[in-house]
Amino acid sequence: AQSVTQLGSHVSVSEGALVLLRCNYSSSVPPYLFWYVQYPNQGLQLLLKYTSAATLVKGINGFEAEFKKSETSFHLTKPSAHMSDAAEYFCAVSFNTDKLIFGTGTRLQVFP
Amino acid sequence: EPEVTQTPSHQVTQMGQEVILRCVPISNHLYFYWYRQILGQKVEFLVSFYNNEISEKSEIFDDQFSVERPDGSNFTLKIRSTKLEDSAMYFCASSELGQGNYEQYFGPGTRLTVT
């Protein structure tokens, strides 16, 4: 079955530290992959997407993600965390259908 | 920058009542979606809509749910007889085209509380 897994429901980092949020997918067909961010009491905003053009994808706010087919992963990283990065992050996949399948989300906390 | 809008931001209703959630997708988009997020859980797909008909729906989208594009701008989700378990945040989204590789733009959501 096609699915997406986010390891770690909560991640805490210090301001200025590396952010790494993990996402793995399960699929027999090439997926389209997305990372969305949800700030408190707001909707979902697209950070970046992978659609088979380049394996390293750069997004907004300094985030990037690398598609690794051999590891079926699409981890989200940012070299230096900022307080404003505190939010919930969702990995999502699509498999040539209309719907997005979301992971369970990772809440990022950034400490000063 | 164009955005998806949703009204109301919060709807409280009694069990058994009908509710209509409204969305205005981005004007040149052709695909429209509804998702829901029960508190503390992940975002779940409900339905997609294209060319005035349902393109795809999930098992959650049963006969109690319906969608409509009543005019050229609005896209609505109707829940015929609400249940307590329908309490959730409902997100509308739209995209230029469908089939996976087009970005879906999400609205801010409508929080539905069924009492």
mmCIF file of C-alpha atoms in Angstrom:
data_model
loop_
_atom_site.group_PDB
_atom_site.id
_atom_site.type_symbol
_atom_site.label_atom_id
_atom_site.label_comp_id
_atom_site.label_asym_id
_atom_site.label_seq_id
_atom_site.Cartn_x
_atom_site.Cartn_y
_atom_site.Cartn_z
ATOM 1 C CA ALA A 1 0.000 0.000 0.000
ATOM 2 C CA GLN A 2 1.133 3.547 -0.669
ATOM 3 C CA SER A 3 1.916 5.478 2.491
ATOM 4 C CA VAL A 4 4.133 8.099 4.071
ATOM 5 C CA THR A 5 5.817 7.958 7.461
ATOM 6 C CA GLN A 6 7.261 10.794 9.470
ATOM 7 C CA LEU A 7 9.633 9.646 12.193
ATOM 8 C CA GLY A 8 9.423 11.768 15.316
ATOM 9 C CA SER A 9 6.244 13.569 16.242
ATOM 10 C CA HIS A 10 8.272 16.223 18.071
ATOM 11 C CA VAL A 11 11.704 17.635 17.282
ATOM 12 C CA SER A 12 13.435 20.244 19.424
ATOM 13 C CA VAL A 13 16.480 22.226 18.342
ATOM 14 C CA SER A 14 18.338 25.267 19.538
ATOM 15 C CA GLU A 15 18.268 28.436 17.505
ATOM 16 C CA GLY A 16 21.067 28.245 14.946
ATOM 17 C CA ALA A 17 21.219 24.449 14.976
ATOM 18 C CA LEU A 18 20.568 22.112 12.070
ATOM 19 C CA VAL A 19 16.978 21.095 11.474
ATOM 20 C CA LEU A 20 16.334 17.565 10.183
ATOM 21 C CA LEU A 21 12.787 16.285 9.778
ATOM 22 C CA ARG A 22 12.422 12.774 8.425
ATOM 23 C CA CYS A 23 9.997 11.455 5.839
ATOM 24 C CA ASN A 24 9.871 8.021 4.233
ATOM 25 C CA TYR A 25 7.379 6.767 1.706
ATOM 26 C CA SER A 26 6.209 3.407 0.538
ATOM 27 C CA SER A 27 5.289 3.033 -3.097
ATOM 28 C CA SER A 28 5.742 0.828 -6.127
ATOM 29 C CA VAL A 29 5.490 3.810 -8.485
ATOM 30 C CA PRO A 30 7.466 7.050 -8.538
ATOM 31 C CA PRO A 31 5.889 9.534 -6.184
ATOM 32 C CA TYR A 32 5.487 13.269 -6.150
ATOM 33 C CA LEU A 33 6.646 14.522 -2.758
ATOM 34 C CA PHE A 34 5.808 17.659 -0.834
ATOM 35 C CA TRP A 35 6.575 19.339 2.454
ATOM 36 C CA TYR A 36 3.945 21.630 3.957
ATOM 37 C CA VAL A 37 4.204 23.825 7.049
ATOM 38 C CA GLN A 38 1.341 24.742 9.345
ATOM 39 C CA TYR A 39 1.749 27.639 11.742
ATOM 40 C CA PRO A 40 -0.595 27.807 14.735
ATOM 41 C CA ASN A 41 -4.181 28.487 13.741
ATOM 42 C CA GLN A 42 -3.272 28.761 10.075
ATOM 43 C CA GLY A 43 -3.649 26.662 6.957
ATOM 44 C CA LEU A 44 -1.057 24.606 5.137
ATOM 45 C CA GLN A 45 1.676 26.372 3.202
ATOM 46 C CA LEU A 46 3.843 24.600 0.658
ATOM 47 C CA LEU A 47 7.550 24.636 1.532
ATOM 48 C CA LEU A 48 8.814 22.657 -1.428
ATOM 49 C CA LYS A 49 7.990 19.856 -3.827
ATOM 50 C CA TYR A 50 9.781 17.087 -5.713
ATOM 51 C CA THR A 51 8.435 16.230 -9.138
ATOM 52 C CA SER A 52 11.366 14.282 -10.638
ATOM 53 C CA ALA A 53 13.321 17.229 -12.044
ATOM 54 C CA ALA A 54 16.149 17.401 -9.489
ATOM 55 C CA THR A 55 16.773 15.258 -6.442
ATOM 56 C CA LEU A 56 17.810 18.202 -4.249
ATOM 57 C CA VAL A 57 14.933 20.617 -3.945
ATOM 58 C CA LYS A 58 15.199 24.091 -2.469
ATOM 59 C CA GLY A 59 12.163 25.673 -0.907
ATOM 60 C CA ILE A 60 11.117 28.772 0.920
ATOM 61 C CA ASN A 61 12.561 30.075 4.189
ATOM 62 C CA GLY A 62 15.915 28.325 3.639
ATOM 63 C CA PHE A 63 14.535 24.778 3.711
ATOM 64 C CA GLU A 64 15.614 22.061 1.321
ATOM 65 C CA ALA A 65 14.936 18.362 0.871
ATOM 66 C CA GLU A 66 16.691 15.560 -0.939
ATOM 67 C CA PHE A 67 14.899 12.741 -2.707
ATOM 68 C CA LYS A 68 16.745 9.447 -2.210
ATOM 69 C CA LYS A 69 15.113 6.691 -4.182
ATOM 70 C CA SER A 70 17.304 3.949 -2.705
ATOM 71 C CA GLU A 71 16.223 4.943 0.794
ATOM 72 C CA THR A 72 12.640 5.931 -0.195
ATOM 73 C CA SER A 73 13.207 9.111 1.757
ATOM 74 C CA PHE A 74 12.572 12.827 1.389
ATOM 75 C CA HIS A 75 14.017 14.394 4.536
ATOM 76 C CA LEU A 76 13.648 18.122 5.155
ATOM 77 C CA THR A 77 16.637 20.125 6.352
ATOM 78 C CA LYS A 78 17.608 23.657 7.229
ATOM 79 C CA PRO A 79 21.190 24.534 8.171
ATOM 80 C CA SER A 80 20.320 27.030 10.894
ATOM 81 C CA ALA A 81 17.029 27.094 12.779
ATOM 82 C CA HIS A 82 15.249 30.332 13.537
ATOM 83 C CA MET A 83 12.659 30.927 16.213
ATOM 84 C CA SER A 84 10.101 31.638 13.492
ATOM 85 C CA ASP A 85 10.518 28.079 12.164
ATOM 86 C CA ALA A 86 8.537 26.690 15.092
ATOM 87 C CA ALA A 87 5.510 25.041 13.489
ATOM 88 C CA GLU A 88 4.063 21.693 12.434
ATOM 89 C CA TYR A 89 5.605 20.173 9.317
ATOM 90 C CA PHE A 90 3.821 17.667 7.116
ATOM 91 C CA CYS A 91 5.311 15.443 4.472
ATOM 92 C CA ALA A 92 2.855 14.497 1.734
ATOM 93 C CA VAL A 93 2.934 12.248 -1.299
ATOM 94 C CA SER A 94 0.918 11.859 -4.439
ATOM 95 C CA PHE A 95 0.957 8.901 -6.796
ATOM 96 C CA ASN A 96 -0.535 10.177 -10.028
ATOM 97 C CA THR A 97 -3.917 10.617 -8.433
ATOM 98 C CA ASP A 98 -5.631 13.780 -7.261
ATOM 99 C CA LYS A 99 -5.219 13.216 -3.562
ATOM 100 C CA LEU A 100 -2.347 14.064 -1.291
ATOM 101 C CA ILE A 101 -1.522 11.508 1.385
ATOM 102 C CA PHE A 102 -0.162 13.242 4.458
ATOM 103 C CA GLY A 103 2.137 12.004 7.147
ATOM 104 C CA THR A 104 1.238 12.415 10.794
ATOM 105 C CA GLY A 105 3.284 15.576 11.107
ATOM 106 C CA THR A 106 6.311 16.683 13.116
ATOM 107 C CA ARG A 107 6.098 19.548 15.553
ATOM 108 C CA LEU A 108 9.307 21.577 15.511
ATOM 109 C CA GLN A 109 10.251 23.528 18.615
ATOM 110 C CA VAL A 110 13.104 26.015 18.514
ATOM 111 C CA PHE A 111 14.727 27.068 21.774
ATOM 112 C CA PRO A 112 16.744 30.272 22.196
ATOM 113 C CA GLU B 1 -0.744 36.937 -4.350
ATOM 114 C CA PRO B 2 -3.865 34.898 -5.097
ATOM 115 C CA GLU B 3 -5.114 32.764 -2.230
ATOM 116 C CA VAL B 4 -7.839 30.311 -1.318
ATOM 117 C CA THR B 5 -10.381 31.741 1.092
ATOM 118 C CA GLN B 6 -12.817 29.906 3.335
ATOM 119 C CA THR B 7 -15.864 30.942 5.323
ATOM 120 C CA PRO B 8 -16.738 30.777 8.104
ATOM 121 C CA SER B 9 -13.540 30.411 10.090
ATOM 122 C CA HIS B 10 -15.444 28.650 12.867
ATOM 123 C CA GLN B 11 -18.820 26.935 12.728
ATOM 124 C CA VAL B 12 -20.627 25.475 15.712
ATOM 125 C CA THR B 13 -23.608 23.252 15.045
ATOM 126 C CA GLN B 14 -25.771 20.734 16.820
ATOM 127 C CA MET B 15 -25.654 17.053 15.995
ATOM 128 C CA GLY B 16 -28.054 16.203 13.187
ATOM 129 C CA GLN B 17 -27.983 19.654 11.622
ATOM 130 C CA GLU B 18 -26.839 20.390 8.093
ATOM 131 C CA VAL B 19 -23.798 22.564 7.542
ATOM 132 C CA ILE B 20 -22.329 24.123 4.434
ATOM 133 C CA LEU B 21 -18.700 25.107 4.347
ATOM 134 C CA ARG B 22 -17.705 27.577 1.695
ATOM 135 C CA CYS B 23 -14.523 28.104 -0.249
ATOM 136 C CA VAL B 24 -13.374 30.437 -2.994
ATOM 137 C CA PRO B 25 -10.542 28.734 -4.907
ATOM 138 C CA ILE B 26 -7.889 30.580 -6.862
ATOM 139 C CA SER B 27 -9.570 31.921 -9.970
ATOM 140 C CA ASN B 28 -7.639 30.153 -12.764
ATOM 141 C CA HIS B 29 -7.484 26.795 -10.981
ATOM 142 C CA LEU B 30 -9.463 23.858 -12.335
ATOM 143 C CA TYR B 31 -9.173 21.246 -9.565
ATOM 144 C CA PHE B 32 -10.723 21.671 -6.160
ATOM 145 C CA TYR B 33 -10.346 19.608 -3.004
ATOM 146 C CA TRP B 34 -11.595 19.163 0.518
ATOM 147 C CA TYR B 35 -9.455 17.733 3.306
ATOM 148 C CA ARG B 36 -10.111 17.445 7.000
ATOM 149 C CA GLN B 37 -7.921 17.319 10.092
ATOM 150 C CA ILE B 38 -9.381 15.933 13.296
ATOM 151 C CA LEU B 39 -7.687 17.523 16.294
ATOM 152 C CA GLY B 40 -4.298 15.961 16.892
ATOM 153 C CA GLN B 41 -4.475 13.765 13.804
ATOM 154 C CA LYS B 42 -3.150 13.970 10.280
ATOM 155 C CA VAL B 43 -4.724 15.741 7.348
ATOM 156 C CA GLU B 44 -7.022 13.399 5.397
ATOM 157 C CA PHE B 45 -8.253 13.674 1.819
ATOM 158 C CA LEU B 46 -12.027 13.795 1.378
ATOM 159 C CA VAL B 47 -12.768 14.599 -2.252
ATOM 160 C CA SER B 48 -11.510 16.167 -5.463
ATOM 161 C CA PHE B 49 -13.667 17.949 -8.003
ATOM 162 C CA TYR B 50 -13.028 18.757 -11.643
ATOM 163 C CA ASN B 51 -15.209 19.841 -14.522
ATOM 164 C CA ASN B 52 -18.282 19.957 -12.292
ATOM 165 C CA GLU B 53 -18.044 16.431 -11.048
ATOM 166 C CA ILE B 54 -16.278 14.423 -8.375
ATOM 167 C CA SER B 55 -12.947 13.199 -9.661
ATOM 168 C CA GLU B 56 -11.940 11.113 -6.677
ATOM 169 C CA LYS B 57 -13.235 10.524 -3.158
ATOM 170 C CA SER B 58 -12.118 8.725 -0.045
ATOM 171 C CA GLU B 59 -13.994 6.214 2.055
ATOM 172 C CA ILE B 60 -14.704 9.028 4.535
ATOM 173 C CA PHE B 61 -16.762 10.852 1.905
ATOM 174 C CA ASP B 62 -20.007 8.923 2.327
ATOM 175 C CA ASP B 63 -23.592 9.824 1.449
ATOM 176 C CA GLN B 64 -23.680 12.430 4.229
ATOM 177 C CA PHE B 65 -21.236 14.563 2.278
ATOM 178 C CA SER B 66 -21.713 16.411 -0.977
ATOM 179 C CA VAL B 67 -19.808 19.044 -2.919
ATOM 180 C CA GLU B 68 -20.975 21.646 -5.345
ATOM 181 C CA ARG B 69 -19.692 24.517 -7.418
ATOM 182 C CA PRO B 70 -22.854 26.601 -7.474
ATOM 183 C CA ASP B 71 -21.372 29.451 -9.469
ATOM 184 C CA GLY B 72 -18.111 30.415 -11.118
ATOM 185 C CA SER B 73 -16.281 31.174 -7.898
ATOM 186 C CA ASN B 74 -17.562 29.219 -4.892
ATOM 187 C CA PHE B 75 -16.923 25.599 -3.984
ATOM 188 C CA THR B 76 -18.955 24.153 -1.125
ATOM 189 C CA LEU B 77 -18.907 21.121 1.136
ATOM 190 C CA LYS B 78 -22.232 20.092 2.639
ATOM 191 C CA ILE B 79 -22.621 17.708 5.519
ATOM 192 C CA ARG B 80 -26.242 16.622 5.555
ATOM 193 C CA SER B 81 -26.659 15.448 9.155
ATOM 194 C CA THR B 82 -23.651 16.196 11.300
ATOM 195 C CA LYS B 83 -22.247 13.746 13.818
ATOM 196 C CA LEU B 84 -19.982 14.412 16.775
ATOM 197 C CA GLU B 85 -17.125 12.748 14.892
ATOM 198 C CA ASP B 86 -17.418 15.300 12.085
ATOM 199 C CA SER B 87 -15.809 17.853 14.398
ATOM 200 C CA ALA B 88 -12.585 18.794 12.664
ATOM 201 C CA MET B 89 -10.747 21.470 10.727
ATOM 202 C CA TYR B 90 -11.850 21.369 7.102
ATOM 203 C CA PHE B 91 -9.423 22.642 4.488
ATOM 204 C CA CYS B 92 -10.280 23.581 0.948
ATOM 205 C CA ALA B 93 -7.530 23.483 -1.681
ATOM 206 C CA SER B 94 -7.196 24.163 -5.369
ATOM 207 C CA SER B 95 -4.664 23.475 -8.106
ATOM 208 C CA GLU B 96 -4.184 24.400 -11.740
ATOM 209 C CA LEU B 97 -4.445 20.801 -12.831
ATOM 210 C CA GLY B 98 -4.635 17.440 -11.103
ATOM 211 C CA GLN B 99 -2.910 14.089 -11.088
ATOM 212 C CA GLY B 100 -0.311 14.732 -8.471
ATOM 213 C CA ASN B 101 2.434 17.003 -9.666
ATOM 214 C CA TYR B 102 0.613 20.309 -9.391
ATOM 215 C CA GLU B 103 0.836 22.269 -6.193
ATOM 216 C CA GLN B 104 -2.317 22.328 -4.127
ATOM 217 C CA TYR B 105 -2.935 25.674 -2.474
ATOM 218 C CA PHE B 106 -4.737 25.424 0.841
ATOM 219 C CA GLY B 107 -7.130 27.815 2.486
ATOM 220 C CA PRO B 108 -6.922 28.740 6.176
ATOM 221 C CA GLY B 109 -9.587 26.203 7.133
ATOM 222 C CA THR B 110 -12.990 26.125 8.811
ATOM 223 C CA ARG B 111 -13.101 24.699 12.299
ATOM 224 C CA LEU B 112 -16.346 22.731 12.630
ATOM 225 C CA THR B 113 -17.524 21.922 16.131
ATOM 226 C CA VAL B 114 -20.485 19.565 16.466
ATOM 227 C CA THR B 115 -22.144 19.551 19.884
#
